[in-house]
Amino acid sequence: EFYKLLLEKAAMVAEIVTHPLRVMELLFEFRPDLILMDINMPDCNGIELAGVIRQKDDFFRIPIIFLTSQSTYDRRLLALQGGGDDFLAKPVRADLLVSSLKSRAERARQFDLLISRDGMTGIVNHSKIKEFLETEVLRGQRENRPLAFAMLDIDHFKSVNDSHGHWTGDTVIKALARVLSQRLRKTDFIGRY
């Protein structure tokens, strides 16, 4: 609770999970930019949990920062080898914690932006649009709300490429992406499947 308040005061959105076995469920719903966790937890330790998180492709890129009073060299090495990205020893100064988390989260967001965009159109790529769909389906089920998903296919597109070349075909795809991006709501997800 203390760290959550500290992070929220620094304009971050934080969620608390008190039971490690609930982490995966919350990760799918919350989609954090960063995970801050202790090594010592009930039922499984943080190193084991980091290993489980790293097995899921959707969460492989999320930085995991360990915050713990166990600061022996061997324990730190084990934590980093187990899937952690950084290690902060308690007690940690509030300004150091906030600064470390902000910089890690920002780098993770920038990296995610680079790898989640389709290089030609600039809209989200195949894997990211599937991730968004999965998240929205879960949200719709949880909140008992309807969900709309539309998939467009350009009829006879192969003939455009064959007759006018791939450069023209690429231009058509880029134009469609631009029109959809301009016309749909900012809250809608647009991706190239």
Coordinates of N, CA, C and O in Angstrom, one line a residue:
E1 N 0.8 -1.2 0.0 CA 0.0 0.0 0.0 C 0.9 1.3 0.0 O 0.6 2.2 -0.7
F2 N 2.0 1.2 0.8 CA 2.9 2.4 0.8 C 3.4 2.7 -0.6 O 3.4 3.8 -1.0
Y3 N 3.9 1.7 -1.2 CA 4.5 1.9 -2.5 C 3.5 2.3 -3.6 O 3.8 3.1 -4.5
K4 N 2.3 1.7 -3.5 CA 1.2 2.1 -4.4 C 0.9 3.6 -4.2 O 0.8 4.3 -5.2
L5 N 0.8 4.1 -3.0 CA 0.6 5.5 -2.8 C 1.7 6.4 -3.3 O 1.5 7.4 -3.9
L6 N 2.9 5.9 -3.1 CA 4.1 6.6 -3.5 C 4.1 6.7 -5.1 O 4.3 7.8 -5.6
L7 N 3.8 5.7 -5.7 CA 3.7 5.7 -7.2 C 2.6 6.5 -7.7 O 2.7 7.2 -8.7
E8 N 1.4 6.4 -7.1 CA 0.3 7.2 -7.6 C 0.6 8.7 -7.4 O 0.1 9.5 -8.2
K9 N 1.3 9.0 -6.3 CA 1.6 10.4 -6.1 C 2.6 10.9 -7.2 O 2.6 12.1 -7.5
A10 N 3.3 10.0 -7.8 CA 4.2 10.4 -8.9 C 3.5 10.2 -10.3 O 4.2 10.1 -11.3
A11 N 2.2 10.2 -10.2 CA 1.4 10.1 -11.5 C 1.4 8.8 -12.2 O 1.3 8.7 -13.4
M12 N 1.7 7.7 -11.5 CA 1.6 6.4 -12.1 C 0.4 5.7 -11.6 O -0.1 5.9 -10.5
V13 N -0.1 4.8 -12.4 CA -1.2 3.9 -12.1 C -0.7 2.6 -11.6 O 0.1 2.0 -12.3
A14 N -1.1 2.2 -10.4 CA -0.5 1.0 -9.8 C -1.7 0.1 -9.3 O -2.7 0.5 -8.9
E15 N -1.4 -1.2 -9.5 CA -2.3 -2.2 -9.0 C -1.6 -3.1 -8.0 O -0.4 -3.4 -8.2
I16 N -2.2 -3.6 -7.0 CA -1.6 -4.4 -6.0 C -2.1 -5.8 -6.2 O -3.4 -6.0 -6.3
V17 N -1.2 -6.8 -6.1 CA -1.6 -8.2 -6.1 C -1.0 -8.8 -4.8 O 0.2 -8.7 -4.7
T18 N -1.8 -9.2 -3.9 CA -1.3 -9.8 -2.6 C -1.1 -11.3 -2.7 O -0.4 -11.8 -1.8
H19 N -1.6 -11.9 -3.7 CA -1.4 -13.3 -3.8 C -0.7 -13.6 -5.2 O -1.3 -13.3 -6.2
P20 N 0.5 -14.2 -5.2 CA 1.2 -14.3 -6.5 C 0.5 -15.2 -7.5 O 0.7 -15.0 -8.7
L21 N -0.4 -16.1 -7.1 CA -1.0 -16.9 -8.1 C -2.1 -16.2 -8.8 O -2.6 -16.7 -9.8
R22 N -2.4 -14.9 -8.4 CA -3.4 -14.1 -9.2 C -2.7 -13.2 -10.2 O -3.4 -12.4 -10.9
V23 N -1.4 -13.2 -10.2 CA -0.7 -12.2 -11.0 C -1.0 -12.4 -12.5 O -1.3 -11.4 -13.2
M24 N -1.0 -13.6 -13.0 CA -1.3 -13.8 -14.5 C -2.6 -13.2 -14.9 O -2.7 -12.6 -15.9
E25 N -3.6 -13.5 -14.1 CA -5.0 -12.9 -14.4 C -4.9 -11.4 -14.5 O -5.5 -10.8 -15.5
L26 N -4.3 -10.8 -13.6 CA -4.3 -9.3 -13.6 C -3.4 -8.8 -14.7 O -3.7 -7.7 -15.3
L27 N -2.3 -9.5 -15.1 CA -1.5 -9.0 -16.2 C -2.3 -9.0 -17.5 O -2.1 -8.0 -18.2
F28 N -3.1 -9.9 -17.7 CA -3.9 -9.9 -18.9 C -4.9 -8.7 -18.9 O -5.2 -8.1 -20.0
E29 N -5.4 -8.4 -17.8 CA -6.4 -7.3 -17.7 C -5.8 -5.9 -17.6 O -6.2 -5.0 -18.3
F30 N -4.7 -5.8 -16.8 CA -4.1 -4.5 -16.5 C -3.1 -4.0 -17.5 O -2.9 -2.9 -17.8
R31 N -2.4 -5.0 -18.1 CA -1.3 -4.7 -19.1 C -0.3 -3.7 -18.6 O -0.2 -2.6 -19.1
P32 N 0.4 -4.0 -17.5 CA 1.3 -3.0 -17.0 C 2.6 -2.7 -17.8 O 2.9 -3.5 -18.7
D33 N 3.2 -1.5 -17.6 CA 4.4 -1.2 -18.3 C 5.6 -1.8 -17.5 O 6.7 -1.8 -18.0
L34 N 5.4 -2.2 -16.3 CA 6.5 -2.6 -15.4 C 5.9 -3.4 -14.2 O 4.7 -3.2 -13.8
I35 N 6.6 -4.4 -13.7 CA 6.2 -5.2 -12.6 C 7.2 -4.9 -11.5 O 8.4 -5.1 -11.7
L36 N 6.8 -4.5 -10.3 CA 7.6 -4.3 -9.1 C 7.1 -5.4 -8.1 O 6.0 -5.4 -7.7
M37 N 8.1 -6.2 -7.7 CA 7.7 -7.3 -6.8 C 8.8 -7.6 -5.8 O 10.0 -7.4 -6.1
D38 N 8.4 -8.2 -4.7 CA 9.3 -8.6 -3.7 C 9.8 -10.0 -4.1 O 9.1 -10.7 -4.8
I39 N 10.9 -10.5 -3.5 CA 11.3 -11.9 -3.7 C 10.6 -12.8 -2.8 O 10.2 -13.9 -3.1
N40 N 10.3 -12.4 -1.5 CA 9.7 -13.2 -0.5 C 8.2 -13.0 -0.6 O 7.7 -11.9 -0.2
M41 N 7.5 -14.1 -1.0 CA 6.0 -14.0 -1.0 C 5.5 -15.4 -0.6 O 6.2 -16.4 -0.7
P42 N 4.2 -15.4 -0.3 CA 3.6 -16.7 0.1 C 3.4 -17.6 -1.1 O 3.2 -17.1 -2.2
D43 N 3.5 -18.9 -0.9 CA 3.2 -19.9 -2.0 C 4.3 -20.0 -3.0 O 4.6 -21.1 -3.5
C44 N 4.9 -19.0 -3.5 CA 6.0 -19.0 -4.4 C 6.8 -17.8 -4.3 O 6.3 -16.7 -3.9
N45 N 8.1 -17.8 -4.5 CA 8.9 -16.6 -4.4 C 8.9 -15.8 -5.7 O 8.5 -16.3 -6.7
G46 N 9.4 -14.6 -5.6 CA 9.4 -13.7 -6.7 C 10.2 -14.2 -7.9 O 9.9 -14.0 -9.1
I47 N 11.3 -14.9 -7.6 CA 12.1 -15.5 -8.7 C 11.3 -16.5 -9.5 O 11.4 -16.6 -10.7
E48 N 10.6 -17.4 -8.8 CA 9.8 -18.4 -9.4 C 8.7 -17.8 -10.3 O 8.4 -18.2 -11.4
L49 N 8.1 -16.7 -9.7 CA 7.0 -16.0 -10.4 C 7.5 -15.3 -11.6 O 6.8 -15.3 -12.6
A50 N 8.7 -14.7 -11.5 CA 9.3 -14.1 -12.7 C 9.5 -15.1 -13.8 O 9.2 -14.8 -15.0
G51 N 9.9 -16.3 -13.4 CA 10.1 -17.3 -14.4 C 8.8 -17.7 -15.1 O 8.8 -18.0 -16.3
V52 N 7.7 -17.8 -14.4 CA 6.4 -18.1 -14.9 C 5.9 -17.0 -15.9 O 5.5 -17.2 -17.0
I53 N 6.1 -15.7 -15.4 CA 5.7 -14.6 -16.3 C 6.5 -14.6 -17.6 O 6.0 -14.3 -18.6
R54 N 7.8 -14.9 -17.5 CA 8.6 -14.9 -18.7 C 8.3 -16.0 -19.7 O 8.7 -15.9 -20.9
Q55 N 7.5 -17.0 -19.3 CA 7.1 -18.0 -20.2 C 6.0 -17.6 -21.1 O 5.8 -18.2 -22.2
K56 N 5.3 -16.5 -20.8 CA 4.2 -16.1 -21.6 C 4.8 -15.0 -22.6 O 5.3 -13.9 -22.1
D57 N 4.7 -15.2 -23.9 CA 5.2 -14.2 -24.8 C 4.7 -12.8 -24.6 O 5.4 -11.8 -24.8
D58 N 3.4 -12.7 -24.2 CA 2.8 -11.3 -24.1 C 3.5 -10.5 -23.0 O 3.4 -9.3 -23.0
F59 N 4.1 -11.2 -22.0 CA 4.7 -10.5 -20.9 C 6.3 -10.5 -20.9 O 6.9 -10.1 -19.9
F60 N 6.8 -11.1 -21.9 CA 8.3 -11.3 -22.0 C 9.0 -9.9 -21.9 O 10.1 -9.8 -21.3
R61 N 8.5 -8.9 -22.5 CA 9.1 -7.6 -22.6 C 8.9 -6.7 -21.4 O 9.6 -5.7 -21.2
I62 N 8.0 -7.1 -20.5 CA 7.7 -6.2 -19.3 C 8.9 -6.3 -18.3 O 9.2 -7.3 -17.9
P63 N 9.4 -5.1 -18.0 CA 10.5 -5.1 -17.0 C 10.0 -5.6 -15.7 O 8.9 -5.2 -15.2
I64 N 10.8 -6.5 -15.0 CA 10.5 -6.9 -13.7 C 11.6 -6.4 -12.8 O 12.8 -6.7 -12.9
I65 N 11.1 -5.6 -11.8 CA 12.1 -5.0 -10.8 C 11.8 -5.6 -9.5 O 10.7 -5.6 -9.0
F66 N 12.8 -6.2 -8.9 CA 12.7 -6.8 -7.6 C 13.0 -5.7 -6.5 O 14.0 -5.0 -6.7
L67 N 12.2 -5.7 -5.5 CA 12.4 -4.8 -4.4 C 12.4 -5.7 -3.2 O 11.3 -6.3 -2.8
T68 N 13.5 -5.8 -2.5 CA 13.6 -6.7 -1.4 C 14.7 -6.3 -0.4 O 15.6 -5.6 -0.8
S69 N 14.6 -6.9 0.8 CA 15.6 -6.6 1.8 C 16.8 -7.6 1.6 O 17.8 -7.5 2.2
Q70 N 16.6 -8.7 0.8 CA 17.7 -9.6 0.6 C 18.6 -9.1 -0.5 O 18.4 -9.2 -1.7
S71 N 19.7 -8.6 0.0 CA 20.6 -7.9 -1.0 C 22.0 -8.6 -1.1 O 22.9 -8.0 -1.5
T72 N 22.0 -9.9 -0.8 CA 23.3 -10.6 -1.0 C 23.6 -10.8 -2.5 O 22.6 -10.8 -3.3
Y73 N 24.8 -10.8 -2.8 CA 25.2 -10.9 -4.2 C 24.6 -12.1 -4.9 O 24.1 -12.1 -6.0
D74 N 24.7 -13.3 -4.2 CA 24.1 -14.5 -4.8 C 22.6 -14.4 -5.1 O 22.1 -14.9 -6.1
R75 N 21.9 -13.8 -4.1 CA 20.5 -13.7 -4.3 C 20.1 -12.7 -5.4 O 19.2 -13.0 -6.2
R76 N 20.9 -11.6 -5.5 CA 20.7 -10.7 -6.6 C 21.0 -11.3 -8.0 O 20.2 -11.2 -8.9
L77 N 22.1 -12.1 -8.0 CA 22.4 -12.8 -9.3 C 21.3 -13.8 -9.7 O 20.9 -13.9 -10.8
L78 N 20.8 -14.5 -8.7 CA 19.7 -15.5 -8.9 C 18.5 -14.8 -9.4 O 17.8 -15.3 -10.3
A79 N 18.2 -13.6 -8.8 CA 17.0 -12.9 -9.2 C 17.1 -12.4 -10.7 O 16.1 -12.5 -11.5
L80 N 18.3 -11.9 -11.1 CA 18.5 -11.4 -12.4 C 18.5 -12.6 -13.4 O 17.9 -12.5 -14.5
Q81 N 19.1 -13.7 -13.0 CA 19.1 -14.9 -13.9 C 17.7 -15.5 -14.1 O 17.3 -16.1 -15.0
G82 N 16.8 -15.3 -13.0 CA 15.5 -15.8 -13.0 C 14.5 -15.0 -13.8 O 13.3 -15.3 -13.8
G83 N 14.9 -13.9 -14.5 CA 13.9 -13.2 -15.3 C 13.8 -11.7 -14.8 O 13.0 -11.0 -15.5
G84 N 14.4 -11.3 -13.8 CA 14.4 -10.0 -13.3 C 15.2 -9.1 -14.2 O 16.2 -9.5 -14.8
D85 N 14.9 -7.8 -14.2 CA 15.7 -6.8 -15.0 C 16.5 -5.9 -14.1 O 17.5 -5.3 -14.5
D86 N 16.0 -5.7 -12.9 CA 16.8 -4.8 -11.9 C 16.4 -5.3 -10.5 O 15.5 -6.1 -10.3
F87 N 17.2 -4.7 -9.6 CA 17.1 -5.2 -8.2 C 17.3 -3.9 -7.3 O 18.3 -3.3 -7.4
L88 N 16.3 -3.6 -6.6 CA 16.4 -2.4 -5.6 C 16.3 -3.0 -4.2 O 15.4 -3.7 -3.9
A89 N 17.3 -2.6 -3.4 CA 17.4 -3.1 -2.0 C 16.6 -2.2 -1.1 O 16.7 -1.0 -1.2
K90 N 15.8 -2.8 -0.2 CA 15.1 -2.0 0.8 C 16.0 -1.7 1.9 O 16.9 -2.6 2.2
P91 N 15.9 -0.6 2.6 CA 15.0 0.5 2.2 C 15.5 1.3 1.1 O 16.7 1.5 0.9
V92 N 14.7 1.7 0.2 CA 15.1 2.4 -1.0 C 14.5 3.8 -0.9 O 13.3 4.0 -0.4
R93 N 15.2 4.8 -1.2 CA 14.7 6.2 -1.2 C 13.6 6.4 -2.2 O 13.7 5.8 -3.3
A94 N 12.6 7.1 -1.8 CA 11.4 7.3 -2.7 C 11.8 7.9 -4.0 O 11.3 7.4 -5.1
D95 N 12.7 8.9 -4.0 CA 13.1 9.5 -5.3 C 13.8 8.5 -6.2 O 13.6 8.5 -7.5
L96 N 14.6 7.7 -5.7 CA 15.3 6.7 -6.5 C 14.3 5.6 -7.0 O 14.4 5.3 -8.2
L97 N 13.4 5.2 -6.2 CA 12.4 4.2 -6.7 C 11.6 4.8 -7.8 O 11.5 4.2 -8.9
V98 N 11.0 6.0 -7.6 CA 10.2 6.6 -8.6 C 11.0 6.8 -9.9 O 10.5 6.5 -11.0
S99 N 12.2 7.4 -9.8 CA 13.0 7.6 -11.0 C 13.4 6.4 -11.7 O 13.3 6.3 -13.0
S100 N 13.7 5.3 -11.0 CA 14.1 4.0 -11.6 C 12.9 3.4 -12.4 O 13.0 3.0 -13.5
L101 N 11.7 3.5 -11.7 CA 10.5 2.9 -12.3 C 10.1 3.7 -13.5 O 9.7 3.1 -14.5
K102 N 10.1 5.0 -13.4 CA 9.7 5.8 -14.5 C 10.5 5.6 -15.8 O 10.1 5.5 -16.9
S103 N 11.9 5.6 -15.6 CA 12.7 5.4 -16.7 C 12.6 4.1 -17.3 O 12.6 3.9 -18.6
R104 N 12.5 3.0 -16.5 CA 12.3 1.7 -17.0 C 11.0 1.5 -17.8 O 10.9 1.0 -18.9
A105 N 9.9 2.1 -17.2 CA 8.6 2.0 -17.9 C 8.6 2.8 -19.2 O 8.0 2.3 -20.2
E106 N 9.2 4.0 -19.2 CA 9.2 4.7 -20.4 C 10.0 4.0 -21.5 O 9.6 4.0 -22.7
R107 N 11.1 3.4 -21.2 CA 11.9 2.6 -22.2 C 11.1 1.4 -22.7 O 11.1 1.1 -23.9
A108 N 10.3 0.8 -21.8 CA 9.5 -0.3 -22.2 C 8.4 0.1 -23.1 O 8.1 -0.6 -24.1
R109 N 7.8 1.3 -22.8 CA 6.7 1.8 -23.7 C 7.3 2.1 -25.1 O 6.7 1.8 -26.1
Q110 N 8.5 2.8 -25.1 CA 9.1 3.1 -26.4 C 9.5 1.8 -27.2 O 9.2 1.8 -28.4
F111 N 10.0 0.9 -26.5 CA 10.4 -0.4 -27.2 C 9.1 -1.1 -27.7 O 9.1 -1.6 -28.8
D112 N 8.0 -1.1 -26.9 CA 6.8 -1.7 -27.3 C 6.2 -1.0 -28.5 O 5.7 -1.7 -29.4
L113 N 6.3 0.3 -28.5 CA 5.8 1.0 -29.7 C 6.6 0.7 -30.9 O 6.0 0.5 -32.0
L114 N 7.9 0.5 -30.8 CA 8.7 0.2 -32.0 C 8.4 -1.2 -32.5 O 8.3 -1.4 -33.7
I115 N 8.2 -2.2 -31.6 CA 7.9 -3.6 -32.1 C 6.5 -3.9 -32.3 O 6.2 -4.9 -32.9
S116 N 5.6 -3.0 -32.0 CA 4.1 -3.3 -32.1 C 3.5 -2.7 -33.3 O 2.3 -2.9 -33.6
R117 N 4.2 -1.9 -34.1 CA 3.7 -1.1 -35.2 C 4.1 -1.8 -36.5 O 5.2 -2.3 -36.7
D118 N 3.2 -1.8 -37.4 CA 3.4 -2.3 -38.8 C 4.3 -1.3 -39.5 O 4.0 -0.1 -39.5
G119 N 5.4 -1.8 -40.0 CA 6.4 -0.9 -40.6 C 5.9 -0.1 -41.8 O 6.3 1.0 -42.0
M120 N 5.0 -0.6 -42.5 CA 4.5 0.1 -43.7 C 3.4 1.1 -43.4 O 3.4 2.2 -43.9
T121 N 2.4 0.7 -42.6 CA 1.2 1.5 -42.3 C 1.3 2.4 -41.1 O 0.6 3.3 -41.0
G122 N 2.1 1.9 -40.1 CA 2.2 2.7 -38.8 C 1.1 2.3 -37.9 O 1.1 2.7 -36.7
I123 N 0.1 1.4 -38.3 CA -0.9 1.0 -37.4 C -0.4 -0.3 -36.7 O 0.7 -0.8 -37.0
V124 N -1.1 -0.8 -35.6 CA -0.5 -1.9 -34.9 C -0.4 -3.1 -35.7 O -1.2 -3.3 -36.7
N125 N 0.5 -4.0 -35.4 CA 0.8 -5.1 -36.2 C -0.1 -6.3 -35.8 O -0.9 -6.2 -34.9
H126 N 0.1 -7.4 -36.5 CA -0.7 -8.6 -36.3 C -0.7 -9.1 -34.9 O -1.8 -9.3 -34.3
S127 N 0.4 -9.3 -34.3 CA 0.4 -9.8 -32.9 C -0.2 -8.8 -31.9 O -0.9 -9.2 -31.0
K128 N 0.0 -7.5 -32.1 CA -0.5 -6.6 -31.2 C -2.0 -6.4 -31.3 O -2.7 -6.3 -30.3
I129 N -2.6 -6.5 -32.5 CA -4.0 -6.4 -32.7 C -4.7 -7.7 -32.1 O -5.7 -7.6 -31.4
K130 N -4.0 -8.8 -32.2 CA -4.6 -10.0 -31.5 C -4.5 -9.9 -30.0 O -5.4 -10.3 -29.3
E131 N -3.5 -9.3 -29.5 CA -3.4 -9.0 -28.0 C -4.5 -8.1 -27.6 O -5.1 -8.3 -26.5
F132 N -4.7 -7.0 -28.3 CA -5.8 -6.0 -28.0 C -7.1 -6.7 -28.0 O -8.0 -6.5 -27.1
L133 N -7.4 -7.6 -29.0 CA -8.6 -8.3 -29.1 C -8.8 -9.2 -27.9 O -9.9 -9.2 -27.3
E134 N -7.8 -9.9 -27.5 CA -7.9 -10.8 -26.4 C -8.2 -10.0 -25.1 O -9.1 -10.4 -24.3
T135 N -7.6 -8.9 -24.9 CA -7.8 -8.1 -23.7 C -9.2 -7.6 -23.7 O -9.9 -7.6 -22.7
E136 N -9.7 -7.1 -24.9 CA -11.1 -6.5 -25.0 C -12.1 -7.6 -24.8 O -13.2 -7.3 -24.2
V137 N -11.9 -8.8 -25.3 CA -12.8 -9.9 -25.1 C -12.9 -10.2 -23.6 O -14.0 -10.3 -23.0
L138 N -11.8 -10.3 -22.9 CA -11.8 -10.5 -21.4 C -12.5 -9.4 -20.7 O -13.3 -9.6 -19.8
R139 N -12.3 -8.1 -21.1 CA -12.9 -7.0 -20.5 C -14.4 -7.0 -20.7 O -15.2 -6.8 -19.8
G140 N -14.8 -7.3 -21.9 CA -16.3 -7.4 -22.2 C -17.0 -8.5 -21.4 O -18.1 -8.3 -20.9
Q141 N -16.3 -9.7 -21.3 CA -16.9 -10.7 -20.4 C -17.0 -10.3 -19.0 O -18.0 -10.6 -18.3
R142 N -15.9 -9.7 -18.5 CA -15.9 -9.3 -17.1 C -17.0 -8.2 -16.8 O -17.7 -8.3 -15.8
E143 N -17.1 -7.3 -17.7 CA -18.1 -6.2 -17.5 C -19.4 -6.5 -18.1 O -20.3 -5.6 -18.1
N144 N -19.6 -7.6 -18.7 CA -20.8 -8.0 -19.4 C -21.3 -7.0 -20.4 O -22.4 -6.5 -20.4
R145 N -20.3 -6.6 -21.2 CA -20.6 -5.6 -22.3 C -20.4 -6.2 -23.7 O -19.5 -7.0 -23.8
P146 N -21.1 -5.7 -24.6 CA -20.9 -6.2 -26.0 C -19.6 -5.7 -26.6 O -19.0 -4.7 -26.1
L147 N -19.1 -6.4 -27.6 CA -17.8 -6.1 -28.2 C -18.0 -6.2 -29.7 O -18.7 -7.1 -30.2
A148 N -17.5 -5.2 -30.5 CA -17.5 -5.3 -31.9 C -16.1 -5.4 -32.5 O -15.2 -4.8 -32.0
F149 N -16.0 -6.3 -33.4 CA -14.7 -6.6 -34.1 C -15.0 -6.7 -35.6 O -15.9 -7.4 -36.0
A150 N -14.3 -5.9 -36.4 CA -14.5 -5.9 -37.8 C -13.2 -6.2 -38.5 O -12.1 -5.7 -38.1
M151 N -13.2 -7.1 -39.5 CA -12.1 -7.4 -40.3 C -12.4 -7.0 -41.8 O -13.4 -7.5 -42.3
L152 N -11.5 -6.2 -42.4 CA -11.7 -5.8 -43.8 C -10.8 -6.5 -44.7 O -9.6 -6.8 -44.3
D153 N -11.3 -6.9 -45.9 CA -10.4 -7.5 -46.9 C -10.6 -6.7 -48.2 O -11.8 -6.4 -48.5
I154 N -9.6 -6.4 -48.8 CA -9.7 -5.6 -50.1 C -9.9 -6.6 -51.2 O -9.0 -7.4 -51.5
D155 N -11.1 -6.5 -51.8 CA -11.4 -7.5 -52.9 C -10.4 -7.3 -54.1 O -10.1 -6.2 -54.5
H156 N -10.1 -8.4 -54.6 CA -9.2 -8.5 -55.9 C -7.9 -7.7 -55.7 O -7.4 -7.2 -56.7
F157 N -7.4 -7.7 -54.5 CA -6.1 -7.0 -54.2 C -4.9 -7.5 -55.0 O -4.1 -6.8 -55.4
K158 N -4.9 -8.8 -55.2 CA -3.8 -9.4 -55.9 C -3.7 -8.8 -57.4 O -2.6 -8.6 -57.9
S159 N -4.9 -8.5 -57.9 CA -4.8 -8.0 -59.3 C -4.3 -6.5 -59.3 O -3.7 -6.1 -60.3
V160 N -4.4 -5.8 -58.2 CA -3.8 -4.5 -58.1 C -2.3 -4.6 -58.1 O -1.6 -3.9 -58.9
N161 N -1.8 -5.5 -57.3 CA -0.3 -5.8 -57.3 C 0.2 -6.3 -58.7 O 1.2 -5.8 -59.1
D162 N -0.6 -7.2 -59.3 CA -0.2 -7.8 -60.5 C -0.2 -6.7 -61.7 O 0.7 -6.7 -62.5
S163 N -1.2 -5.9 -61.7 CA -1.4 -4.9 -62.8 C -0.5 -3.7 -62.6 O 0.0 -3.1 -63.6
H164 N -0.4 -3.2 -61.4 CA 0.2 -1.9 -61.1 C 1.5 -2.0 -60.3 O 2.1 -0.9 -60.1
G165 N 1.8 -3.1 -59.8 CA 3.0 -3.3 -59.0 C 2.8 -3.2 -57.5 O 1.8 -2.7 -57.1
H166 N 3.7 -3.8 -56.8 CA 3.6 -3.8 -55.3 C 3.7 -2.4 -54.7 O 3.1 -2.2 -53.7
W167 N 4.4 -1.5 -55.3 CA 4.5 -0.1 -54.8 C 3.1 0.5 -54.7 O 2.7 1.1 -53.7
T168 N 2.3 0.3 -55.8 CA 0.9 0.8 -55.8 C 0.0 0.1 -54.8 O -0.8 0.7 -54.1
G169 N 0.2 -1.2 -54.7 CA -0.5 -2.0 -53.7 C -0.2 -1.5 -52.3 O -1.1 -1.4 -51.5
D170 N 1.1 -1.3 -52.0 CA 1.4 -0.7 -50.7 C 0.8 0.6 -50.5 O 0.3 0.9 -49.4
T171 N 0.7 1.5 -51.5 CA 0.1 2.8 -51.4 C -1.4 2.7 -51.0 O -1.9 3.4 -50.2
V172 N -2.1 1.7 -51.6 CA -3.5 1.4 -51.4 C -3.6 1.0 -49.9 O -4.5 1.6 -49.2
I173 N -2.8 0.1 -49.4 CA -2.9 -0.3 -48.0 C -2.6 0.8 -47.1 O -3.3 1.0 -46.1
K174 N -1.6 1.7 -47.4 CA -1.3 2.8 -46.5 C -2.5 3.8 -46.5 O -2.8 4.3 -45.4
A175 N -3.1 4.0 -47.6 CA -4.2 5.0 -47.7 C -5.4 4.5 -46.9 O -6.0 5.2 -46.2
L176 N -5.7 3.2 -47.0 CA -6.8 2.6 -46.2 C -6.5 2.7 -44.7 O -7.4 3.1 -43.9
A177 N -5.2 2.5 -44.3 CA -4.9 2.6 -42.9 C -5.0 4.0 -42.4 O -5.5 4.3 -41.3
R178 N -4.6 5.0 -43.3 CA -4.8 6.4 -42.9 C -6.2 6.8 -42.8 O -6.6 7.5 -41.8
V179 N -7.1 6.4 -43.7 CA -8.5 6.7 -43.7 C -9.1 6.1 -42.4 O -9.9 6.8 -41.7
L180 N -8.8 4.9 -42.1 CA -9.4 4.3 -40.9 C -8.9 5.0 -39.6 O -9.7 5.2 -38.7
S181 N -7.6 5.3 -39.6 CA -7.1 6.0 -38.4 C -7.7 7.4 -38.2 O -8.0 7.8 -37.1
Q182 N -8.1 8.1 -39.3 CA -8.7 9.4 -39.2 C -10.2 9.3 -38.9 O -10.7 10.2 -38.3
R183 N -10.8 8.3 -39.4 CA -12.3 8.2 -39.3 C -12.8 7.5 -38.1 O -13.9 7.8 -37.6
L184 N -12.1 6.6 -37.5 CA -12.6 5.8 -36.4 C -12.2 6.6 -35.1 O -11.4 7.5 -35.1
R185 N -12.9 6.2 -34.0 CA -12.7 6.9 -32.7 C -11.3 6.6 -32.2 O -10.7 5.6 -32.5
K186 N -10.8 7.5 -31.4 CA -9.5 7.4 -30.8 C -9.5 6.1 -29.9 O -8.4 5.6 -29.6
T187 N -10.6 5.7 -29.3 CA -10.6 4.6 -28.4 C -10.7 3.2 -29.2 O -10.6 2.2 -28.6
D188 N -10.9 3.3 -30.5 CA -10.9 2.1 -31.3 C -9.5 1.6 -31.6 O -8.6 2.4 -31.8
F189 N -9.3 0.3 -31.7 CA -8.0 -0.2 -32.1 C -8.0 -0.5 -33.6 O -8.9 -1.2 -34.1
I190 N -7.0 -0.1 -34.3 CA -6.8 -0.4 -35.7 C -5.5 -1.1 -35.9 O -4.5 -0.6 -35.5
G191 N -5.6 -2.3 -36.6 CA -4.4 -3.0 -36.8 C -4.4 -3.7 -38.2 O -5.4 -3.8 -38.8
R192 N -3.2 -4.1 -38.6 CA -3.1 -4.9 -39.8 C -2.9 -6.4 -39.5 O -2.0 -6.8 -38.8
Y193 N -3.9 -7.1 -39.9 CA -3.9 -8.6 -39.6 C -3.1 -9.3 -40.6 O -2.4 -10.2 -40.3

